[in-house]
């Protein structure tokens, strides 16, 4: 057999292949996947390549010897129908070939453009900036069949399955483990319309296959894109991301308030609601389903696709949201010994949950880890991948409840702790959500004890210009952390959180409910009152940060670690707080500041990853099976630790990285036997 | 390790086993399965054995040396609670042991009673009288778990799955391929009530597992039986068999008219109805679903079980019934090139079809082979097993449409042919269904040309006593075959089916619509008229038998066979006809009479087999995939063959086995080049 050399750019892969091999097959042999969904029918154009050196007949008629087989009828038809596409890419018709159609007859240098490469990836914001490989659960194949006749009256499904086996093999390569036609299945609802679809489409259809084993959609003609939605169901906000499953592209992001909020602000009160009212669970369940359907409609409208074209959803949420979504009673999540109904990920047909994507579509719900460490935490692990690290990473998702995961490739431990709503600006006297008018940054001069601040929606500090006057509505979570840290740094409160009553400042005063520090005078506000930080507010933050810190310390102790190598803050809260101030008040354990990352909605990212890469689903199922769970109250030292942790900064911590900020370092003699 | 000899009766299996091995484990090592569903907890008593030689302490206190470990607390408790059971079997308490609890300490001879043996079998009426091994899709396991606590707050499902893995291994033996707990699944509807069930049952439940992979029911406490229903959906009659899935026992058999009959008498008219009316299919579908639910209720009531305890159904029916059941449009079944939507068997949740068994239960529908060779034929093949024979068997299911299957382990071919309703007594002038008052047997004296007959509901021949007078209502299918055969044998009609007009008998006369033979005079009937067999009736039978015979001959020709080794007649019709007479008129090909079998409702039997033995489902899927289908009209010789086959008996057939019955053998010169 005559052999020729093929070199592929930009990978630089090169090798000898048999004469007559198609460029696509040759590339696969050299480890370069080139896309195709039309089963090498010269229909999809996904496998276009550029010939850098080497010639072929028809367009290069002067060539003495062709290095590639001539352009055939179907290929020419395909290329000549698309002058605009070629022009937009800057490609010329004599240079572009469909790699499935071009057979190698001599040495060639081929450029595989980005859009033709298989194994697509997308890059996300994360602590590791690791790209995500696109391996969706749903793949599409063009199947063209001979119509049935009296000699071969084989049934519609079997006719399709045989064609599909051939297409899958052509697209995936002969080595791929493609199921035999008689082992393939078709979803029942999809089967119901199969006969009509095949006939209306004159026996040429695009088949969507889920997980290499079940046909879930059959569309007449040729269609290349399929769509999926990733959803993060928060107690407060539900966020949906509509993605193109082939390219990974984000087509629409929509969010809505979680309507369950009318039945209770936090998960415990919703669990309570489900326990108290016989139809409580049903109401909670229906509320979230209808919100999901609303989000789906909005996103489909935005992306200009039909709901029926959405073929899969991946959902995450805390264990209570998970249970309510699945219509599982959340009672035992809230009662000792606090166990979920199920950890394992759940796959369920869209129609069974009443979600208005394609009724044959799959709904995948990520695994839960514990009653208060839910599928959102699983998603965070999947997004940040502590289980692939040599270093020990501490992941914290801060909300009303905080979930913490610590460890590396050898061991992961987790816990959760109620932090109360203070860190999100609630239950603080003038606290509010992050919205226009909310104070978001605070600085206090340690000599004059005068503050300056920033407000959402207005540029710069309030001391820079007069625009601020009359605009301050309240204080959001990040500003409360700032304010409390600054009160401590400026020496206004001591390390135990008590206001010093001897300071020379009209801002420090005894208010109606005790001592307080006025951060904005009446004329600066839109509410017609002074806005103070009260002793009670400081106390709320102390309790919240003590809970978080004690949880982190417990995990570190259980793992025999002093400090984490990295701290990763997930959730909206983490994105806005000042890392230095957070460490100053002892919200997070001591760590190099540059190793503290805020990664935004890691749970949403994890949901998207699981949506775009089916292998990640098995990965996170296996990882979560081995995560060790600790219930804090079962730790014998818990109460003692918690009390110690209420101080600023934690008395037993060296806090080397923020030492310069601490005014009067106090080391409490009680701390000697502290946990570390 | 010390070894002892164990001998098991009645199998006679013997071998050496390690001291301390339980009798149940030892038996398994010797290839004798002993039942158990309580995971060796001494709870179910399914594994009781009788000690024939060898002794054990406690009940045989005088023994010098025990050959079996003493009776423990749980075992004693179990045995002493059941004096009635032991008495009813004639067993004594000192002789009976639970084999899972008794450890071998010396040589023993053990009797494993029938009820304790695993691999239960039932024997059916069939051509082969092969017993069916009971291997249901559903198996039950008792799982007792430690309740969750704060140290091990593992979720309910995972707790159950781990316990289930242990139970399955204990019941099935360590070699059995039991899935790991994390690979097991639970049906969504079953998951919804899991937490409550586990707590209400104090963590001791019976788990029903489908196909070794999915939990479909969890019941508090200990339950040993599970139930399933096999259904044969005929165009006219729907028959349901409710079975105990553990023992194979038939608990109830119910039947109803197929309510679709109001939309059309035969399958073609129902297909037409579905085509003509937009809601036609929906009406047909709802009609059969509601009849199935009615039958399920009747059977459950009869067997005194709850519908919820029925965990699986297996359904068969012709391709039209199959499609309508699945709500698949039957249009293309009735239009050339006559293709079903699907051949492969279908598994679908009961709730998806609206069938009122346990909503998590599975509905299995057997594969179709062609538009007019349906899941009922698949079931017939499964019941009769031509695919396991060295001989060539011809299976015929006779109805308005006849399905024929021919072949052996190497090759099976099939076809179908419309035979019209004449063979069932319809479209014959005085034809009626087999019911009291119907003539069912006819004999005509070849000298006097006088008839005698039998009537359903009355003992003996009409010539024997006078009781018959005024009772004859009409002629059922079997009597029409008889009558036509006798008319021919007595020389009243010739081999072309024409009445001879020159006979000296007042019974042979020219009636209103042509020549006829009066089989009952007015005074013998309850309808006040003479009952004749008319020229038209003879013609109807000729057409029907020609269709059937031509179909059989076509299959034989395609298989290069002269004659089948066995002919198996399925369906009610086959059970009542006189085999000799059927051969005499050329309804079936020539064959040793003793090799013609009537097997009754083979389709219903096949459905029961598939219900009771899950391995049979894969078997019939694979067999039907390889059955070759022939459409008769595509055979170039078809018209010619059909015309020839209308004669009595077929002119080209030697019919050696009935030669003595044929009066004036005619060999038509046309027959020389006949197909064989």
PDB file of C-alpha atoms in Angstrom, chain B residues 337-456:
ATOM      1  CA  UNK B 337     -45.643  -1.464   1.938  1.00  0.00           C
ATOM      2  CA  UNK B 338     -47.236  -2.416   5.272  1.00  0.00           C
ATOM      3  CA  UNK B 339     -44.674  -1.525   7.932  1.00  0.00           C
ATOM      4  CA  UNK B 340     -45.107  -1.295  11.690  1.00  0.00           C
ATOM      5  CA  UNK B 341     -43.682   1.663  13.613  1.00  0.00           C
ATOM      6  CA  UNK B 342     -41.516  -0.656  15.694  1.00  0.00           C
ATOM      7  CA  UNK B 343     -40.598  -4.320  15.864  1.00  0.00           C
ATOM      8  CA  UNK B 344     -38.566  -4.336  19.060  1.00  0.00           C
ATOM      9  CA  UNK B 345     -40.203  -5.053  22.386  1.00  0.00           C
ATOM     10  CA  UNK B 346     -41.181  -1.982  24.360  1.00  0.00           C
ATOM     11  CA  UNK B 347     -40.716  -1.350  28.087  1.00  0.00           C
ATOM     12  CA  UNK B 348     -42.710   1.523  29.462  1.00  0.00           C
ATOM     13  CA  UNK B 349     -43.853   2.687  32.876  1.00  0.00           C
ATOM     14  CA  UNK B 350     -47.430   1.779  33.795  1.00  0.00           C
ATOM     15  CA  UNK B 351     -48.205   5.404  34.613  1.00  0.00           C
ATOM     16  CA  UNK B 352     -47.136   6.483  31.138  1.00  0.00           C
ATOM     17  CA  UNK B 353     -49.843   4.273  29.614  1.00  0.00           C
ATOM     18  CA  UNK B 354     -52.410   4.975  32.325  1.00  0.00           C
ATOM     19  CA  UNK B 355     -52.594   1.331  33.398  1.00  0.00           C
ATOM     20  CA  UNK B 356     -53.680   1.005  36.991  1.00  0.00           C
ATOM     21  CA  UNK B 357     -51.105  -1.372  38.357  1.00  0.00           C
ATOM     22  CA  UNK B 358     -48.360   0.051  40.578  1.00  0.00           C
ATOM     23  CA  UNK B 359     -47.406   3.281  38.789  1.00  0.00           C
ATOM     24  CA  UNK B 360     -43.720   2.365  39.020  1.00  0.00           C
ATOM     25  CA  UNK B 361     -44.414  -1.017  37.425  1.00  0.00           C
ATOM     26  CA  UNK B 362     -43.125  -1.951  34.012  1.00  0.00           C
ATOM     27  CA  UNK B 363     -45.243  -2.723  30.980  1.00  0.00           C
ATOM     28  CA  UNK B 364     -43.465  -5.050  28.564  1.00  0.00           C
ATOM     29  CA  UNK B 365     -44.885  -5.471  25.092  1.00  0.00           C
ATOM     30  CA  UNK B 366     -43.534  -8.272  22.952  1.00  0.00           C
ATOM     31  CA  UNK B 367     -41.967  -7.555  19.551  1.00  0.00           C
ATOM     32  CA  UNK B 368     -43.901  -7.392  16.313  1.00  0.00           C
ATOM     33  CA  UNK B 369     -42.614  -9.211  13.252  1.00  0.00           C
ATOM     34  CA  UNK B 370     -44.598  -7.563  10.456  1.00  0.00           C
ATOM     35  CA  UNK B 371     -47.754  -5.570   9.842  1.00  0.00           C
ATOM     36  CA  UNK B 372     -49.861  -8.706   9.992  1.00  0.00           C
ATOM     37  CA  UNK B 373     -47.542 -10.853  12.069  1.00  0.00           C
ATOM     38  CA  UNK B 374     -47.707  -9.250  15.459  1.00  0.00           C
ATOM     39  CA  UNK B 375     -46.651  -9.618  19.055  1.00  0.00           C
ATOM     40  CA  UNK B 376     -49.171 -12.461  19.368  1.00  0.00           C
ATOM     41  CA  UNK B 377     -47.134 -14.447  16.852  1.00  0.00           C
ATOM     42  CA  UNK B 378     -43.953 -13.611  18.778  1.00  0.00           C
ATOM     43  CA  UNK B 379     -45.668 -14.979  21.872  1.00  0.00           C
ATOM     44  CA  UNK B 380     -46.718 -18.124  19.992  1.00  0.00           C
ATOM     45  CA  UNK B 381     -43.119 -18.690  18.921  1.00  0.00           C
ATOM     46  CA  UNK B 382     -41.963 -18.179  22.499  1.00  0.00           C
ATOM     47  CA  UNK B 383     -44.535 -20.692  23.748  1.00  0.00           C
ATOM     48  CA  UNK B 384     -43.845 -23.363  21.140  1.00  0.00           C
ATOM     49  CA  UNK B 385     -40.133 -22.774  20.542  1.00  0.00           C
ATOM     50  CA  UNK B 386     -39.698 -23.790  16.885  1.00  0.00           C
ATOM     51  CA  UNK B 387     -36.353 -21.948  17.105  1.00  0.00           C
ATOM     52  CA  UNK B 388     -35.035 -24.653  19.409  1.00  0.00           C
ATOM     53  CA  UNK B 389     -35.966 -27.619  17.217  1.00  0.00           C
ATOM     54  CA  UNK B 390     -34.013 -29.726  14.769  1.00  0.00           C
ATOM     55  CA  UNK B 391     -37.282 -30.677  13.061  1.00  0.00           C
ATOM     56  CA  UNK B 392     -39.169 -28.197  10.943  1.00  0.00           C
ATOM     57  CA  UNK B 393     -42.337 -27.074  12.652  1.00  0.00           C
ATOM     58  CA  UNK B 394     -45.207 -25.223  11.063  1.00  0.00           C
ATOM     59  CA  UNK B 395     -47.094 -22.971  13.497  1.00  0.00           C
ATOM     60  CA  UNK B 396     -50.453 -21.638  12.402  1.00  0.00           C
ATOM     61  CA  UNK B 397     -52.564 -19.207  14.366  1.00  0.00           C
ATOM     62  CA  UNK B 398     -55.957 -19.247  12.663  1.00  0.00           C
ATOM     63  CA  UNK B 399     -58.336 -16.351  12.956  1.00  0.00           C
ATOM     64  CA  UNK B 400     -59.823 -13.830  10.551  1.00  0.00           C
ATOM     65  CA  UNK B 401     -56.207 -13.378   9.639  1.00  0.00           C
ATOM     66  CA  UNK B 402     -53.878 -16.373   9.856  1.00  0.00           C
ATOM     67  CA  UNK B 403     -50.229 -16.084  10.834  1.00  0.00           C
ATOM     68  CA  UNK B 404     -47.842 -18.849   9.876  1.00  0.00           C
ATOM     69  CA  UNK B 405     -44.309 -19.526  11.075  1.00  0.00           C
ATOM     70  CA  UNK B 406     -42.161 -22.337   9.684  1.00  0.00           C
ATOM     71  CA  UNK B 407     -38.708 -23.561  10.495  1.00  0.00           C
ATOM     72  CA  UNK B 408     -36.248 -24.765  13.057  1.00  0.00           C
ATOM     73  CA  UNK B 409     -33.196 -23.636  15.026  1.00  0.00           C
ATOM     74  CA  UNK B 410     -31.421 -22.581  11.862  1.00  0.00           C
ATOM     75  CA  UNK B 411     -34.059 -20.555  10.105  1.00  0.00           C
ATOM     76  CA  UNK B 412     -37.587 -19.315  10.672  1.00  0.00           C
ATOM     77  CA  UNK B 413     -39.809 -17.865   7.968  1.00  0.00           C
ATOM     78  CA  UNK B 414     -43.222 -16.351   8.433  1.00  0.00           C
ATOM     79  CA  UNK B 415     -46.131 -14.896   6.542  1.00  0.00           C
ATOM     80  CA  UNK B 416     -49.749 -14.012   7.066  1.00  0.00           C
ATOM     81  CA  UNK B 417     -52.877 -14.327   4.996  1.00  0.00           C
ATOM     82  CA  UNK B 418     -56.415 -13.077   5.348  1.00  0.00           C
ATOM     83  CA  UNK B 419     -58.625 -16.155   5.691  1.00  0.00           C
ATOM     84  CA  UNK B 420     -61.864 -14.297   6.151  1.00  0.00           C
ATOM     85  CA  UNK B 421     -64.269 -15.116   8.946  1.00  0.00           C
ATOM     86  CA  UNK B 422     -65.636 -18.362   7.414  1.00  0.00           C
ATOM     87  CA  UNK B 423     -63.344 -20.596   9.480  1.00  0.00           C
ATOM     88  CA  UNK B 424     -64.800 -19.024  12.612  1.00  0.00           C
ATOM     89  CA  UNK B 425     -68.369 -19.635  11.443  1.00  0.00           C
ATOM     90  CA  UNK B 426     -69.089 -16.112  10.279  1.00  0.00           C
ATOM     91  CA  UNK B 427     -70.154 -15.194   6.721  1.00  0.00           C
ATOM     92  CA  UNK B 428     -71.505 -18.745   6.447  1.00  0.00           C
ATOM     93  CA  UNK B 429     -75.270 -18.720   5.932  1.00  0.00           C
ATOM     94  CA  UNK B 430     -76.135 -20.436   9.219  1.00  0.00           C
ATOM     95  CA  UNK B 431     -72.726 -19.907  10.807  1.00  0.00           C
ATOM     96  CA  UNK B 432     -72.431 -18.864  14.433  1.00  0.00           C
ATOM     97  CA  UNK B 433     -69.838 -18.632  17.201  1.00  0.00           C
ATOM     98  CA  UNK B 434     -69.097 -21.694  19.320  1.00  0.00           C
ATOM     99  CA  UNK B 435     -71.930 -21.405  21.841  1.00  0.00           C
ATOM    100  CA  UNK B 436     -74.734 -23.658  23.156  1.00  0.00           C
ATOM    101  CA  UNK B 437     -76.947 -24.762  20.259  1.00  0.00           C
ATOM    102  CA  UNK B 438     -74.137 -24.637  17.710  1.00  0.00           C
ATOM    103  CA  UNK B 439     -73.521 -27.755  15.678  1.00  0.00           C
ATOM    104  CA  UNK B 440     -69.888 -28.699  16.356  1.00  0.00           C
ATOM    105  CA  UNK B 441     -69.336 -32.089  14.687  1.00  0.00           C
ATOM    106  CA  UNK B 442     -70.815 -33.506  11.478  1.00  0.00           C
ATOM    107  CA  UNK B 443     -70.652 -36.960   9.883  1.00  0.00           C
ATOM    108  CA  UNK B 444     -72.319 -37.949   6.574  1.00  0.00           C
ATOM    109  CA  UNK B 445     -72.926 -41.554   5.670  1.00  0.00           C
ATOM    110  CA  UNK B 446     -71.442 -42.109   2.220  1.00  0.00           C
ATOM    111  CA  UNK B 447     -74.103 -44.599   1.236  1.00  0.00           C
ATOM    112  CA  UNK B 448     -77.346 -43.060   2.566  1.00  0.00           C
ATOM    113  CA  UNK B 449     -75.963 -39.500   2.429  1.00  0.00           C
ATOM    114  CA  UNK B 450     -77.740 -38.972   5.767  1.00  0.00           C
ATOM    115  CA  UNK B 451     -75.931 -36.795   8.380  1.00  0.00           C
ATOM    116  CA  UNK B 452     -75.472 -37.061  12.102  1.00  0.00           C
ATOM    117  CA  UNK B 453     -74.157 -34.242  14.274  1.00  0.00           C
ATOM    118  CA  UNK B 454     -73.220 -33.091  17.752  1.00  0.00           C
ATOM    119  CA  UNK B 455     -74.422 -29.881  19.345  1.00  0.00           C
ATOM    120  CA  UNK B 456     -72.620 -27.818  21.988  1.00  0.00           C
TER     121      UNK B 456
END
